[in-house]
Structures are given as C-alpha cells and as structure tokens.
Amino acid sequence: MLGLIFKTTLFFSSYIPIFTMIFLNNLDSFSNSSLKKVWNQNPKLWLSMIIISAVTLIILFIWIKILKTEAADTAKQKYQLEDLKKYDSEVLNFFVTFIIPILSLKPESDPSIVMNIILVIIEGIYYISKAIIPLRVTLEIIKVLFP
C-alpha cells in the first residue's frame, strides 16, 4: 500500500511544473490584473493544483529526509537496486503527454478540465501500474535546490 502511495505521489509531483506552465500560459502579462484575471477564471482549479502540489512536495520532502537519515546510519543495510530497466522511449512519451495539457487546457471550460483529468488518470494508471518513474522533474529540482 505504501508503495502505491509513493508511486502516486511521484506521478503527481511530476505535474507540478506543468501546473505552473498552464497558469503561465493563460497569463497576458506579469501584472496583478492579469494574475487576478487568470485566477478568477477558475479558482477551484488553481486551488486544487496548489493543494496537489503542496501535498506531494511535503510527502517527497519527508521521504527524502527518511532516506537521508537511513543512509547516514551505517548499521542499516544499504539499498540494493535490482531489476532496473531502461525506459528511454517512455521519457519521450512523457514529454508529449506534458504538452497536451499545456496547450489544450482552458481553465474556464469544464469539458476541457474533465478531458485533461481523464488524460491524467489514464496516464497515472499506466505509469503507476508499470512502476515507471515519470521524469522525476520535481525530484531533480529538489536535488539541485537542497543538496
């Protein structure tokens, strides 16, 4: 069960940059009026994106802290990586699936939101069931900002 929660968290954390890009894509300019205009198009959508981002980031930070603590304890067994597979083509597929929400999501359109939610659910089921770690974009950013 914890593995499923962790895989789901990793999947949704990879969407944090996409949420930001969707918001930026809807801005006319970097002004207060433009920010308010985009936010007011669908406050529930933006709030849900912020909540998903915050929850996944908190879980990732906790996970990283636990890993660092365990790695510092030399009495504990080292992690063994087994059965690693290369998924180079999956990386390209994931980039393509990032482009679809950025270009197609209209925050004021419920059908557009539902369509993108269905896409994310289908992708999530695929990536989580295949144990594919999607582009770990957020983990890479965390690694750079908090070495």
mmCIF file of C-alpha atoms in Angstrom:
data_model
loop_
_atom_site.group_PDB
_atom_site.id
_atom_site.type_symbol
_atom_site.label_atom_id
_atom_site.label_comp_id
_atom_site.label_asym_id
_atom_site.label_seq_id
_atom_site.Cartn_x
_atom_site.Cartn_y
_atom_site.Cartn_z
ATOM 1 C CA MET A 1 0.000 0.000 0.000
ATOM 2 C CA LEU A 2 2.830 2.422 0.842
ATOM 3 C CA GLY A 3 4.446 1.634 -2.499
ATOM 4 C CA LEU A 4 1.257 2.614 -4.320
ATOM 5 C CA ILE A 5 1.002 5.863 -2.355
ATOM 6 C CA PHE A 6 4.649 6.651 -3.078
ATOM 7 C CA LYS A 7 4.320 5.876 -6.807
ATOM 8 C CA THR A 8 1.174 8.014 -6.983
ATOM 9 C CA THR A 9 2.965 10.846 -5.186
ATOM 10 C CA LEU A 10 5.884 10.632 -7.617
ATOM 11 C CA PHE A 11 3.490 10.699 -10.551
ATOM 12 C CA PHE A 12 1.595 13.761 -9.348
ATOM 13 C CA SER A 13 4.786 15.553 -8.295
ATOM 14 C CA SER A 14 5.925 15.402 -11.903
ATOM 15 C CA TYR A 15 2.938 17.597 -12.762
ATOM 16 C CA ILE A 16 3.971 20.493 -10.509
ATOM 17 C CA PRO A 17 5.958 22.222 -13.293
ATOM 18 C CA ILE A 18 3.063 21.564 -15.673
ATOM 19 C CA PHE A 19 0.586 23.237 -13.311
ATOM 20 C CA THR A 20 2.866 26.277 -13.253
ATOM 21 C CA MET A 21 3.200 26.316 -17.042
ATOM 22 C CA ILE A 22 -0.571 26.012 -17.519
ATOM 23 C CA PHE A 23 -1.066 29.032 -15.272
ATOM 24 C CA LEU A 24 1.653 30.992 -17.072
ATOM 25 C CA ASN A 25 0.227 30.014 -20.463
ATOM 26 C CA ASN A 26 -3.031 31.719 -19.519
ATOM 27 C CA LEU A 27 -1.418 34.980 -18.410
ATOM 28 C CA ASP A 28 -1.458 38.016 -20.672
ATOM 29 C CA SER A 29 1.364 39.669 -18.734
ATOM 30 C CA PHE A 30 3.076 39.553 -15.356
ATOM 31 C CA SER A 31 0.784 42.116 -13.768
ATOM 32 C CA ASN A 32 -1.552 41.923 -10.798
ATOM 33 C CA SER A 33 -4.580 42.415 -13.011
ATOM 34 C CA SER A 34 -3.543 39.553 -15.303
ATOM 35 C CA LEU A 35 -2.855 37.263 -12.303
ATOM 36 C CA LYS A 36 -6.275 38.065 -10.842
ATOM 37 C CA LYS A 37 -7.964 37.568 -14.220
ATOM 38 C CA VAL A 38 -6.468 34.086 -14.650
ATOM 39 C CA TRP A 39 -7.150 33.130 -11.031
ATOM 40 C CA ASN A 40 -10.780 34.249 -11.362
ATOM 41 C CA GLN A 41 -11.285 32.098 -14.481
ATOM 42 C CA ASN A 42 -11.476 29.071 -12.200
ATOM 43 C CA PRO A 43 -10.295 29.500 -8.597
ATOM 44 C CA LYS A 44 -11.228 25.892 -7.704
ATOM 45 C CA LEU A 45 -8.958 24.522 -10.445
ATOM 46 C CA TRP A 46 -5.982 26.639 -9.372
ATOM 47 C CA LEU A 47 -6.570 25.863 -5.697
ATOM 48 C CA SER A 48 -6.713 22.132 -6.417
ATOM 49 C CA MET A 49 -3.431 22.384 -8.343
ATOM 50 C CA ILE A 50 -1.830 24.220 -5.416
ATOM 51 C CA ILE A 51 -3.100 21.620 -2.918
ATOM 52 C CA ILE A 52 -1.891 18.683 -5.048
ATOM 53 C CA SER A 53 1.494 20.377 -5.421
ATOM 54 C CA ALA A 54 1.829 21.147 -1.706
ATOM 55 C CA VAL A 55 0.797 17.659 -0.558
ATOM 56 C CA THR A 56 3.130 15.884 -2.987
ATOM 57 C CA LEU A 57 6.038 18.192 -2.094
ATOM 58 C CA ILE A 58 5.515 17.583 1.621
ATOM 59 C CA ILE A 59 5.455 13.814 1.082
ATOM 60 C CA LEU A 60 8.589 13.985 -1.086
ATOM 61 C CA PHE A 61 10.475 16.073 1.490
ATOM 62 C CA ILE A 62 9.507 13.615 4.247
ATOM 63 C CA TRP A 63 10.608 10.689 2.066
ATOM 64 C CA ILE A 64 13.950 12.354 1.259
ATOM 65 C CA LYS A 65 14.520 13.114 4.955
ATOM 66 C CA ILE A 66 13.839 9.473 5.865
ATOM 67 C CA LEU A 67 16.208 8.251 3.139
ATOM 68 C CA LYS A 68 18.954 10.629 4.267
ATOM 69 C CA THR A 69 18.532 9.522 7.892
ATOM 70 C CA GLU A 70 18.678 5.855 6.945
ATOM 71 C CA ALA A 71 21.662 6.428 4.645
ATOM 72 C CA ALA A 72 23.556 8.118 7.494
ATOM 73 C CA ASP A 73 23.007 5.098 9.755
ATOM 74 C CA THR A 74 25.792 2.710 8.738
ATOM 75 C CA ALA A 75 24.259 -0.125 10.770
ATOM 76 C CA LYS A 76 21.319 -0.306 8.391
ATOM 77 C CA GLN A 77 21.536 -2.351 5.241
ATOM 78 C CA LYS A 78 22.376 -0.447 2.093
ATOM 79 C CA TYR A 79 19.716 -0.140 -0.579
ATOM 80 C CA GLN A 80 20.017 -2.672 -3.365
ATOM 81 C CA LEU A 81 18.878 -1.723 -6.837
ATOM 82 C CA GLU A 82 17.681 -4.731 -8.763
ATOM 83 C CA ASP A 83 15.830 -5.342 -11.995
ATOM 84 C CA LEU A 84 16.406 -1.860 -13.347
ATOM 85 C CA LYS A 85 15.075 -1.305 -16.835
ATOM 86 C CA LYS A 86 15.756 1.490 -19.253
ATOM 87 C CA TYR A 87 12.714 3.431 -20.393
ATOM 88 C CA ASP A 88 14.209 5.961 -22.823
ATOM 89 C CA SER A 89 11.188 5.858 -25.117
ATOM 90 C CA GLU A 90 8.923 6.446 -22.111
ATOM 91 C CA VAL A 91 10.708 9.730 -21.448
ATOM 92 C CA LEU A 92 9.738 10.992 -24.899
ATOM 93 C CA ASN A 93 6.160 9.799 -24.388
ATOM 94 C CA PHE A 94 6.005 11.644 -21.085
ATOM 95 C CA PHE A 95 7.192 14.899 -22.718
ATOM 96 C CA VAL A 96 4.424 14.542 -25.280
ATOM 97 C CA THR A 97 1.832 13.992 -22.564
ATOM 98 C CA PHE A 98 3.094 17.158 -20.864
ATOM 99 C CA ILE A 99 2.481 19.209 -23.988
ATOM 100 C CA ILE A 100 -1.172 18.183 -24.328
ATOM 101 C CA PRO A 101 -2.378 19.722 -21.033
ATOM 102 C CA ILE A 102 -0.314 22.875 -21.514
ATOM 103 C CA LEU A 103 -1.728 23.552 -24.967
ATOM 104 C CA SER A 104 -5.265 22.295 -24.525
ATOM 105 C CA LEU A 105 -6.390 23.213 -21.006
ATOM 106 C CA LYS A 106 -8.834 26.085 -20.881
ATOM 107 C CA PRO A 107 -9.377 26.940 -17.194
ATOM 108 C CA GLU A 108 -12.806 28.439 -17.852
ATOM 109 C CA SER A 109 -14.051 25.339 -19.717
ATOM 110 C CA ASP A 110 -15.371 22.418 -17.666
ATOM 111 C CA PRO A 111 -15.181 19.965 -20.618
ATOM 112 C CA SER A 112 -11.529 20.906 -21.150
ATOM 113 C CA ILE A 113 -10.785 20.321 -17.459
ATOM 114 C CA VAL A 114 -12.613 16.963 -17.466
ATOM 115 C CA MET A 115 -10.767 15.896 -20.630
ATOM 116 C CA ASN A 116 -7.402 16.683 -19.018
ATOM 117 C CA ILE A 117 -8.369 14.943 -15.757
ATOM 118 C CA ILE A 118 -9.256 11.810 -17.752
ATOM 119 C CA LEU A 119 -5.893 12.042 -19.531
ATOM 120 C CA VAL A 120 -4.025 12.340 -16.215
ATOM 121 C CA ILE A 121 -5.959 9.381 -14.747
ATOM 122 C CA ILE A 122 -5.176 7.188 -17.768
ATOM 123 C CA GLU A 123 -1.505 8.208 -17.661
ATOM 124 C CA GLY A 124 -1.413 7.682 -13.913
ATOM 125 C CA ILE A 125 -2.842 4.174 -14.123
ATOM 126 C CA TYR A 126 -0.314 3.282 -16.808
ATOM 127 C CA TYR A 127 2.756 4.781 -15.141
ATOM 128 C CA ILE A 128 1.887 3.560 -11.636
ATOM 129 C CA SER A 129 0.909 0.024 -12.700
ATOM 130 C CA LYS A 130 4.080 -0.334 -14.809
ATOM 131 C CA ALA A 131 6.206 1.079 -11.945
ATOM 132 C CA ILE A 132 7.639 3.666 -14.300
ATOM 133 C CA ILE A 133 9.003 6.710 -12.544
ATOM 134 C CA PRO A 134 7.915 9.578 -14.758
ATOM 135 C CA LEU A 135 10.716 12.019 -15.384
ATOM 136 C CA ARG A 136 11.228 12.840 -11.704
ATOM 137 C CA VAL A 137 11.330 16.514 -12.652
ATOM 138 C CA THR A 138 10.393 17.688 -9.185
ATOM 139 C CA LEU A 139 12.937 15.381 -7.524
ATOM 140 C CA GLU A 140 15.665 16.779 -9.764
ATOM 141 C CA ILE A 141 14.680 20.346 -8.840
ATOM 142 C CA ILE A 142 14.689 19.455 -5.136
ATOM 143 C CA LYS A 143 18.091 17.813 -5.527
ATOM 144 C CA VAL A 144 19.521 20.995 -7.067
ATOM 145 C CA LEU A 145 17.925 23.399 -4.575
ATOM 146 C CA PHE A 146 18.504 21.298 -1.444
ATOM 147 C CA PRO A 147 21.698 19.221 -1.911
#
